[in-house]
mmCIF file of C-alpha atoms and ligand atoms in Angstrom:
data_model
loop_
_atom_site.group_PDB
_atom_site.id
_atom_site.type_symbol
_atom_site.label_atom_id
_atom_site.label_comp_id
_atom_site.label_asym_id
_atom_site.label_seq_id
_atom_site.Cartn_x
_atom_site.Cartn_y
_atom_site.Cartn_z
ATOM 1 C CA UNK A 1 30.569 95.318 -9.905
ATOM 2 C CA UNK A 2 29.056 98.763 -9.527
ATOM 3 C CA UNK A 3 31.621 101.150 -8.081
ATOM 4 C CA UNK A 4 28.911 103.425 -6.752
ATOM 5 C CA UNK A 5 26.071 101.278 -5.473
ATOM 6 C CA UNK A 6 22.582 102.557 -4.669
ATOM 7 C CA UNK A 7 21.495 102.279 -1.110
ATOM 8 C CA UNK A 8 18.403 103.103 0.734
ATOM 9 C CA UNK A 9 18.769 105.752 3.512
ATOM 10 C CA UNK A 10 15.984 107.491 5.454
ATOM 11 C CA UNK A 11 13.397 107.498 2.726
ATOM 12 C CA UNK A 12 15.664 107.874 -0.358
ATOM 13 C CA UNK A 13 17.634 105.791 -2.723
ATOM 14 C CA UNK A 14 20.998 107.399 -3.159
ATOM 15 C CA UNK A 15 24.458 106.486 -4.440
ATOM 16 C CA UNK A 16 27.002 105.482 -1.839
ATOM 17 C CA UNK A 17 29.241 108.373 -2.762
ATOM 18 C CA UNK A 18 26.491 110.863 -1.879
ATOM 19 C CA UNK A 19 24.948 109.062 1.026
ATOM 20 C CA UNK A 20 25.266 110.858 4.412
ATOM 21 C CA UNK A 21 24.523 110.196 7.956
ATOM 22 C CA UNK A 22 25.118 112.721 10.741
ATOM 23 C CA UNK A 23 28.218 112.439 12.888
ATOM 24 C CA UNK A 24 25.783 112.845 15.772
ATOM 25 C CA UNK A 25 23.898 109.648 14.811
ATOM 26 C CA UNK A 26 23.832 107.400 17.875
ATOM 27 C CA UNK A 27 24.683 104.430 15.721
ATOM 28 C CA UNK A 28 27.991 106.116 14.835
ATOM 29 C CA UNK A 29 28.649 107.564 18.291
ATOM 30 C CA UNK A 30 27.596 104.691 20.463
ATOM 31 C CA UNK A 31 27.067 101.688 18.251
ATOM 32 C CA UNK A 32 23.396 102.130 19.312
ATOM 33 C CA UNK A 33 21.581 100.265 16.554
ATOM 34 C CA UNK A 34 20.751 96.777 15.378
ATOM 35 C CA UNK A 35 21.077 95.157 11.930
ATOM 36 C CA UNK A 36 20.738 91.946 10.027
ATOM 37 C CA UNK A 37 22.423 90.453 6.962
ATOM 38 C CA UNK A 38 20.772 88.306 4.387
ATOM 39 C CA UNK A 39 22.005 86.981 1.056
ATOM 40 C CA UNK A 40 20.694 86.332 -2.374
ATOM 41 C CA UNK A 41 21.972 83.680 -4.846
ATOM 42 C CA UNK A 42 20.872 83.487 -8.440
ATOM 43 C CA UNK A 43 18.245 86.188 -7.877
ATOM 44 C CA UNK A 44 16.709 84.610 -4.814
ATOM 45 C CA UNK A 45 16.993 85.750 -1.226
ATOM 46 C CA UNK A 46 17.293 82.879 1.231
ATOM 47 C CA UNK A 47 15.175 82.776 4.408
ATOM 48 C CA UNK A 48 14.289 86.438 4.331
ATOM 49 C CA UNK A 49 11.390 85.887 6.788
ATOM 50 C CA UNK A 50 13.748 84.228 9.336
ATOM 51 C CA UNK A 51 16.282 87.141 9.115
ATOM 52 C CA UNK A 52 13.558 89.681 9.415
ATOM 53 C CA UNK A 53 12.077 87.835 12.460
ATOM 54 C CA UNK A 54 15.481 87.913 14.163
ATOM 55 C CA UNK A 55 15.854 91.646 13.204
ATOM 56 C CA UNK A 56 12.428 92.423 14.745
ATOM 57 C CA UNK A 57 13.568 90.550 17.914
ATOM 58 C CA UNK A 58 16.724 92.700 18.033
ATOM 59 C CA UNK A 59 14.697 95.921 17.466
ATOM 60 C CA UNK A 60 12.058 94.995 20.093
ATOM 61 C CA UNK A 61 14.627 94.096 22.746
ATOM 62 C CA UNK A 62 16.594 97.281 22.040
ATOM 63 C CA UNK A 63 13.484 99.488 21.981
ATOM 64 C CA UNK A 64 14.396 100.630 18.550
ATOM 65 C CA UNK A 65 11.463 99.789 16.289
ATOM 66 C CA UNK A 66 10.910 102.696 13.811
ATOM 67 C CA UNK A 67 7.387 101.364 13.132
ATOM 68 C CA UNK A 68 7.909 99.728 9.727
ATOM 69 C CA UNK A 69 5.874 96.701 8.906
ATOM 70 C CA UNK A 70 7.536 93.430 7.886
ATOM 71 C CA UNK A 71 6.229 94.092 4.338
ATOM 72 C CA UNK A 72 7.914 97.523 4.247
ATOM 73 C CA UNK A 73 11.211 95.983 5.230
ATOM 74 C CA UNK A 74 10.854 93.218 2.616
ATOM 75 C CA UNK A 75 9.873 95.561 -0.195
ATOM 76 C CA UNK A 76 12.799 97.933 0.578
ATOM 77 C CA UNK A 77 15.326 95.042 0.746
ATOM 78 C CA UNK A 78 14.207 93.572 -2.591
ATOM 79 C CA UNK A 79 14.036 97.037 -4.214
ATOM 80 C CA UNK A 80 17.549 97.830 -3.078
ATOM 81 C CA UNK A 81 18.932 94.667 -4.675
ATOM 82 C CA UNK A 82 16.931 95.382 -7.863
ATOM 83 C CA UNK A 83 18.336 98.921 -8.137
ATOM 84 C CA UNK A 84 21.829 97.491 -7.962
ATOM 85 C CA UNK A 85 20.935 94.793 -10.568
ATOM 86 C CA UNK A 86 22.492 92.118 -8.442
ATOM 87 C CA UNK A 87 21.690 88.388 -8.523
ATOM 88 C CA UNK A 88 24.273 87.163 -6.024
ATOM 89 C CA UNK A 89 24.164 89.662 -3.167
ATOM 90 C CA UNK A 90 24.818 90.298 0.502
ATOM 91 C CA UNK A 91 22.252 92.717 1.896
ATOM 92 C CA UNK A 92 22.577 94.530 5.162
ATOM 93 C CA UNK A 93 19.704 96.338 6.871
ATOM 94 C CA UNK A 94 20.319 98.629 9.759
ATOM 95 C CA UNK A 95 18.340 100.709 12.203
ATOM 96 C CA UNK A 96 20.081 103.148 14.601
ATOM 97 C CA UNK A 97 18.691 105.438 17.257
ATOM 98 C CA UNK A 98 19.451 108.298 14.901
ATOM 99 C CA UNK A 99 20.195 111.890 15.788
ATOM 100 C CA UNK A 100 19.064 112.815 19.297
ATOM 101 C CA UNK A 101 16.630 115.682 19.738
ATOM 102 C CA UNK A 102 18.580 117.058 22.766
ATOM 103 C CA UNK A 103 22.330 117.496 23.265
ATOM 104 C CA UNK A 104 22.239 115.150 26.184
ATOM 105 C CA UNK A 105 20.416 112.363 24.446
ATOM 106 C CA UNK A 106 17.413 110.684 25.986
ATOM 107 C CA UNK A 107 17.371 107.221 24.329
ATOM 108 C CA UNK A 108 13.524 107.163 24.540
ATOM 109 C CA UNK A 109 13.152 110.084 22.106
ATOM 110 C CA UNK A 110 14.652 109.500 18.721
ATOM 111 C CA UNK A 111 14.209 109.625 14.993
ATOM 112 C CA UNK A 112 15.569 106.284 13.695
ATOM 113 C CA UNK A 113 18.057 106.127 10.845
ATOM 114 C CA UNK A 114 17.286 103.363 8.457
ATOM 115 C CA UNK A 115 19.754 101.970 5.907
ATOM 116 C CA UNK A 116 19.494 99.097 3.431
ATOM 117 C CA UNK A 117 22.661 98.340 1.539
ATOM 118 C CA UNK A 118 23.297 95.626 -1.087
ATOM 119 C CA UNK A 119 26.756 94.454 -2.313
ATOM 120 C CA UNK A 120 27.909 91.548 -4.479
ATOM 121 C CA UNK A 121 27.762 88.264 -2.535
ATOM 122 C CA UNK A 122 30.478 88.036 0.146
ATOM 123 C CA UNK A 123 32.150 84.757 1.102
ATOM 124 C CA UNK A 124 33.979 84.729 4.424
ATOM 125 C CA UNK A 125 36.999 83.141 2.806
ATOM 126 C CA UNK A 126 38.497 83.031 -0.716
ATOM 127 C CA UNK A 127 38.101 79.925 -2.887
ATOM 128 C CA UNK A 128 41.450 78.434 -2.015
ATOM 129 C CA UNK A 129 40.872 78.765 1.692
ATOM 130 C CA UNK A 130 37.378 77.341 1.265
ATOM 131 C CA UNK A 131 38.889 74.223 -0.292
ATOM 132 C CA UNK A 132 41.653 73.805 2.277
ATOM 133 C CA UNK A 133 39.748 74.868 5.354
ATOM 134 C CA UNK A 134 40.560 77.626 7.853
ATOM 135 C CA UNK A 135 42.874 77.806 10.888
ATOM 136 C CA UNK A 136 41.013 78.935 13.957
ATOM 137 C CA UNK A 137 42.386 80.178 17.233
ATOM 138 C CA UNK A 138 40.591 80.474 20.544
ATOM 139 C CA UNK A 139 40.572 84.068 21.482
ATOM 140 C CA UNK A 140 41.640 85.345 24.919
ATOM 141 C CA UNK A 141 38.618 87.653 24.720
ATOM 142 C CA UNK A 142 35.398 86.178 26.158
ATOM 143 C CA UNK A 143 31.898 86.704 24.932
ATOM 144 C CA UNK A 144 29.398 88.978 26.780
ATOM 145 C CA UNK A 145 27.384 87.131 29.430
ATOM 146 C CA UNK A 146 23.667 87.469 28.715
ATOM 147 C CA UNK A 147 23.134 89.634 31.741
ATOM 148 C CA UNK A 148 25.464 92.197 30.118
ATOM 149 C CA UNK A 149 24.813 92.133 26.397
ATOM 150 C CA UNK A 150 22.866 89.110 25.365
ATOM 151 C CA UNK A 151 24.564 87.632 22.345
ATOM 152 C CA UNK A 152 21.158 87.292 20.613
ATOM 153 C CA UNK A 153 21.209 91.072 19.980
ATOM 154 C CA UNK A 154 22.568 91.542 16.434
ATOM 155 C CA UNK A 155 23.793 94.900 17.299
ATOM 156 C CA UNK A 156 26.186 97.393 15.781
ATOM 157 C CA UNK A 157 28.466 97.514 18.834
ATOM 158 C CA UNK A 158 31.073 95.133 17.381
ATOM 159 C CA UNK A 159 34.413 96.321 18.904
ATOM 160 C CA UNK A 160 34.566 93.055 20.774
ATOM 161 C CA UNK A 161 34.428 91.066 17.481
ATOM 162 C CA UNK A 162 37.031 93.354 15.927
ATOM 163 C CA UNK A 163 39.377 92.745 18.866
ATOM 164 C CA UNK A 164 38.968 88.976 18.434
ATOM 165 C CA UNK A 165 39.628 89.221 14.656
ATOM 166 C CA UNK A 166 42.682 91.393 15.280
ATOM 167 C CA UNK A 167 44.063 88.953 17.754
ATOM 168 C CA UNK A 168 43.548 86.034 15.323
ATOM 169 C CA UNK A 169 45.005 87.784 12.266
ATOM 170 C CA UNK A 170 48.016 89.119 14.149
ATOM 171 C CA UNK A 171 48.685 85.599 15.350
ATOM 172 C CA UNK A 172 48.625 84.320 11.760
ATOM 173 C CA UNK A 173 45.208 82.514 11.947
ATOM 174 C CA UNK A 174 42.286 82.979 9.634
ATOM 175 C CA UNK A 175 39.810 83.601 12.404
ATOM 176 C CA UNK A 176 39.014 82.995 16.026
ATOM 177 C CA UNK A 177 36.225 81.800 18.137
ATOM 178 C CA UNK A 178 35.549 83.000 21.627
ATOM 179 C CA UNK A 179 34.395 81.252 24.826
ATOM 180 C CA UNK A 180 31.625 82.466 27.050
ATOM 181 C CA UNK A 181 32.373 83.633 30.591
ATOM 182 C CA UNK A 182 32.183 80.022 31.879
ATOM 183 C CA UNK A 183 34.655 78.698 29.339
ATOM 184 C CA UNK A 184 32.190 77.085 26.901
ATOM 185 C CA UNK A 185 32.660 77.465 23.259
ATOM 186 C CA UNK A 186 30.415 80.205 21.762
ATOM 187 C CA UNK A 187 30.975 81.483 18.198
ATOM 188 C CA UNK A 188 33.164 83.701 16.028
ATOM 189 C CA UNK A 189 32.719 87.269 14.804
ATOM 190 C CA UNK A 190 30.421 86.254 11.951
ATOM 191 C CA UNK A 191 29.794 82.504 12.304
ATOM 192 C CA UNK A 192 28.482 79.733 14.463
ATOM 193 C CA UNK A 193 30.513 76.615 15.029
ATOM 194 C CA UNK A 194 29.839 72.820 14.627
ATOM 195 C CA UNK A 195 31.838 69.717 15.512
ATOM 196 C CA UNK A 196 31.259 66.195 14.171
ATOM 197 C CA UNK A 197 32.217 63.254 16.293
ATOM 198 C CA UNK A 198 31.423 59.613 15.340
ATOM 199 C CA UNK A 199 28.754 60.976 12.877
ATOM 200 C CA UNK A 200 26.953 62.987 15.501
ATOM 201 C CA UNK A 201 26.767 66.683 14.811
ATOM 202 C CA UNK A 202 27.182 69.041 17.771
ATOM 203 C CA UNK A 203 26.760 72.787 18.057
ATOM 204 C CA UNK A 204 26.787 75.094 21.138
ATOM 205 C CA UNK A 205 23.328 75.442 22.707
ATOM 206 C CA UNK A 206 23.662 78.955 24.084
ATOM 207 C CA UNK A 207 25.687 82.124 24.458
ATOM 208 C CA UNK A 208 25.489 82.678 20.740
ATOM 209 C CA UNK A 209 23.763 84.719 18.034
ATOM 210 C CA UNK A 210 21.051 82.352 16.793
ATOM 211 C CA UNK A 211 22.438 82.003 13.253
ATOM 212 C CA UNK A 212 19.906 81.420 10.506
ATOM 213 C CA UNK A 213 22.470 79.258 8.733
ATOM 214 C CA UNK A 214 23.133 77.384 12.005
ATOM 215 C CA UNK A 215 19.484 76.443 12.235
ATOM 216 C CA UNK A 216 19.462 75.476 8.543
ATOM 217 C CA UNK A 217 22.463 73.116 9.133
ATOM 218 C CA UNK A 218 20.780 71.575 12.198
ATOM 219 C CA UNK A 219 17.685 70.894 10.121
ATOM 220 C CA UNK A 220 19.757 69.527 7.197
ATOM 221 C CA UNK A 221 21.770 67.260 9.538
ATOM 222 C CA UNK A 222 18.571 65.776 11.000
ATOM 223 C CA UNK A 223 17.035 65.426 7.542
ATOM 224 C CA UNK A 224 20.201 63.545 6.354
ATOM 225 C CA UNK A 225 19.786 61.128 9.259
ATOM 226 C CA UNK A 226 22.527 62.375 11.553
ATOM 227 C CA UNK A 227 21.954 62.804 15.226
ATOM 228 C CA UNK A 228 22.292 66.482 15.994
ATOM 229 C CA UNK A 229 22.786 67.830 19.453
ATOM 230 C CA UNK A 230 22.795 71.417 20.866
ATOM 231 C CA UNK A 231 25.011 71.110 23.870
ATOM 232 C CA UNK A 232 27.524 72.900 26.071
ATOM 233 C CA UNK A 233 30.930 72.402 24.379
ATOM 234 C CA UNK A 234 34.407 73.169 25.548
ATOM 235 C CA UNK A 235 37.558 73.601 23.448
ATOM 236 C CA UNK A 236 38.389 69.921 24.222
ATOM 237 C CA UNK A 237 35.332 68.967 22.141
ATOM 238 C CA UNK A 238 36.759 70.825 19.166
ATOM 239 C CA UNK A 239 40.319 69.434 19.591
ATOM 240 C CA UNK A 240 38.983 65.894 19.601
ATOM 241 C CA UNK A 241 36.318 66.233 16.900
ATOM 242 C CA UNK A 242 36.485 64.324 13.643
ATOM 243 C CA UNK A 243 35.358 67.415 11.754
ATOM 244 C CA UNK A 244 34.791 71.040 12.607
ATOM 245 C CA UNK A 245 33.136 73.703 10.491
ATOM 246 C CA UNK A 246 31.638 77.187 10.914
ATOM 247 C CA UNK A 247 28.284 78.402 9.291
ATOM 248 C CA UNK A 248 27.163 81.864 8.142
ATOM 249 C CA UNK A 249 25.170 83.601 5.615
ATOM 250 C CA UNK A 250 28.453 84.477 4.010
ATOM 251 C CA UNK A 251 29.054 81.105 2.319
ATOM 252 C CA UNK A 252 27.293 78.353 4.275
ATOM 253 C CA UNK A 253 29.768 75.931 5.828
ATOM 254 C CA UNK A 254 33.438 76.673 6.045
ATOM 255 C CA UNK A 255 35.622 73.685 7.036
ATOM 256 C CA UNK A 256 38.224 74.129 9.824
ATOM 257 C CA UNK A 257 41.491 72.301 9.452
ATOM 258 C CA UNK A 258 43.311 73.506 12.556
ATOM 259 C CA UNK A 259 42.318 74.747 16.004
ATOM 260 C CA UNK A 260 44.780 76.462 18.321
ATOM 261 C CA UNK A 261 47.646 74.474 16.896
ATOM 262 C CA UNK A 262 45.887 71.094 16.778
ATOM 263 C CA UNK A 263 45.178 69.551 13.370
ATOM 264 C CA UNK A 264 41.543 68.562 13.022
ATOM 265 C CA UNK A 265 41.390 64.714 12.753
ATOM 266 C CA UNK A 266 39.706 64.473 9.441
ATOM 267 C CA UNK A 267 41.319 66.237 6.523
ATOM 268 C CA UNK A 268 39.219 69.336 5.776
ATOM 269 C CA UNK A 269 36.637 69.490 4.347
ATOM 270 C CA UNK A 270 35.439 66.216 5.934
ATOM 271 C CA UNK A 271 32.621 64.088 4.467
ATOM 272 C CA UNK A 272 29.881 65.400 6.775
ATOM 273 C CA UNK A 273 30.833 68.938 6.112
ATOM 274 C CA UNK A 274 30.845 68.387 2.405
ATOM 275 C CA UNK A 275 27.475 66.592 2.446
ATOM 276 C CA UNK A 276 25.703 69.224 4.640
ATOM 277 C CA UNK A 277 27.184 72.060 2.604
ATOM 278 C CA UNK A 278 26.053 70.478 -0.683
ATOM 279 C CA UNK A 279 22.577 70.050 0.814
ATOM 280 C CA UNK A 280 22.661 73.683 1.925
ATOM 281 C CA UNK A 281 23.448 74.927 -1.575
ATOM 282 C CA UNK A 282 20.871 72.484 -3.146
ATOM 283 C CA UNK A 283 18.259 73.892 -0.713
ATOM 284 C CA UNK A 284 19.169 77.449 -1.685
ATOM 285 C CA UNK A 285 19.031 76.642 -5.375
ATOM 286 C CA UNK A 286 15.663 74.812 -5.012
ATOM 287 C CA UNK A 287 13.989 78.074 -4.204
ATOM 288 C CA UNK A 288 12.453 76.666 -0.949
ATOM 289 C CA UNK A 289 12.548 79.419 1.634
ATOM 290 C CA UNK A 290 13.338 81.787 -1.156
ATOM 291 C CA UNK A 291 12.190 85.293 -2.021
ATOM 292 C CA UNK A 292 12.621 86.054 -5.700
ATOM 293 C CA UNK A 293 13.996 89.427 -6.531
ATOM 294 C CA UNK A 294 13.048 89.775 -10.211
ATOM 295 C CA UNK A 295 9.755 87.833 -10.636
HETATM 296 C C1 PLP B 301 28.267 86.782 16.053
HETATM 297 C C2 PLP B 301 27.746 86.050 14.880
HETATM 298 N N1 PLP B 301 27.467 84.758 15.028
HETATM 299 C C3 PLP B 301 26.972 83.970 14.041
HETATM 300 C C4 PLP B 301 26.637 84.508 12.816
HETATM 301 C C5 PLP B 301 26.014 83.703 11.730
HETATM 302 O O1 PLP B 301 24.657 84.063 11.613
HETATM 303 P P1 PLP B 301 23.921 83.817 10.205
HETATM 304 O O2 PLP B 301 23.994 82.344 9.914
HETATM 305 O O3 PLP B 301 22.511 84.218 10.494
HETATM 306 O O4 PLP B 301 24.556 84.586 9.149
HETATM 307 C C6 PLP B 301 26.873 85.936 12.641
HETATM 308 C C7 PLP B 301 26.495 86.599 11.357
HETATM 309 O O5 PLP B 301 26.931 87.627 11.036
HETATM 310 C C8 PLP B 301 27.412 86.692 13.650
HETATM 311 O O6 PLP B 301 27.606 88.054 13.538
#
């Protein structure tokens, strides 16, 4: 691994050790920015178009578009991975409202900060935990209602997620999910959640970031002949499921073996989780939905 990776920042490729953003940047001061995270495996980025589409939605809704075309984003993302000579990579692209022109900042007038950063591929859990499954708690912190901060914004303001993670780790769990303000199951800091019951695959319908991996697993479940339903779910649905798993760009499916002190019925990873995760990695390796970095 390169100790001093190259990243793109405001028009230049620079090493991480020399990269600078201003302490007055609104992304740093206020969490005023949006981002997305995509990954590459064996030299191929998976579903780059879908991630960029979600990123453009976040930018549009946050009035943050610096005017780059989809093609400019794609080229810069691919070039950043190339410069770091990575084949298995996690790539984060960020736009913030930048440094304000006035001391009292008017959010309509800004010079965006753009950063594209690539690191070796990140799995949410180490290999042993991926085999055994994770222990999840249900956080006492609720998600934002959509009339406050719609969870579909993939935004920099992540204190909420950090508090959830702190609560989980301090209580000895691997991670936590949160509920929405009505008590329905939402998601975790970096993943969506699924439950399998009697061979039907369920995932929360709303109050979530629309995970690209979540959609991939819905499509794979349907293609494999499972019924798949996007529904309102409560913790009871997780406690009584046969299998529970989370999904994210950082590893595909991660089996859950325990939820808030209840053992998940089927020993993790359960057969549906294993099947769908194998299909996910096979799809990635097939090159379908892939953007090749080195061809
Ligand atoms: C809050 C949240 N939910 C879900 C996800 C999973 O999304 P994806 O599958 O696009 O990685 C993420 C990813 O970071 C996230 O931050």
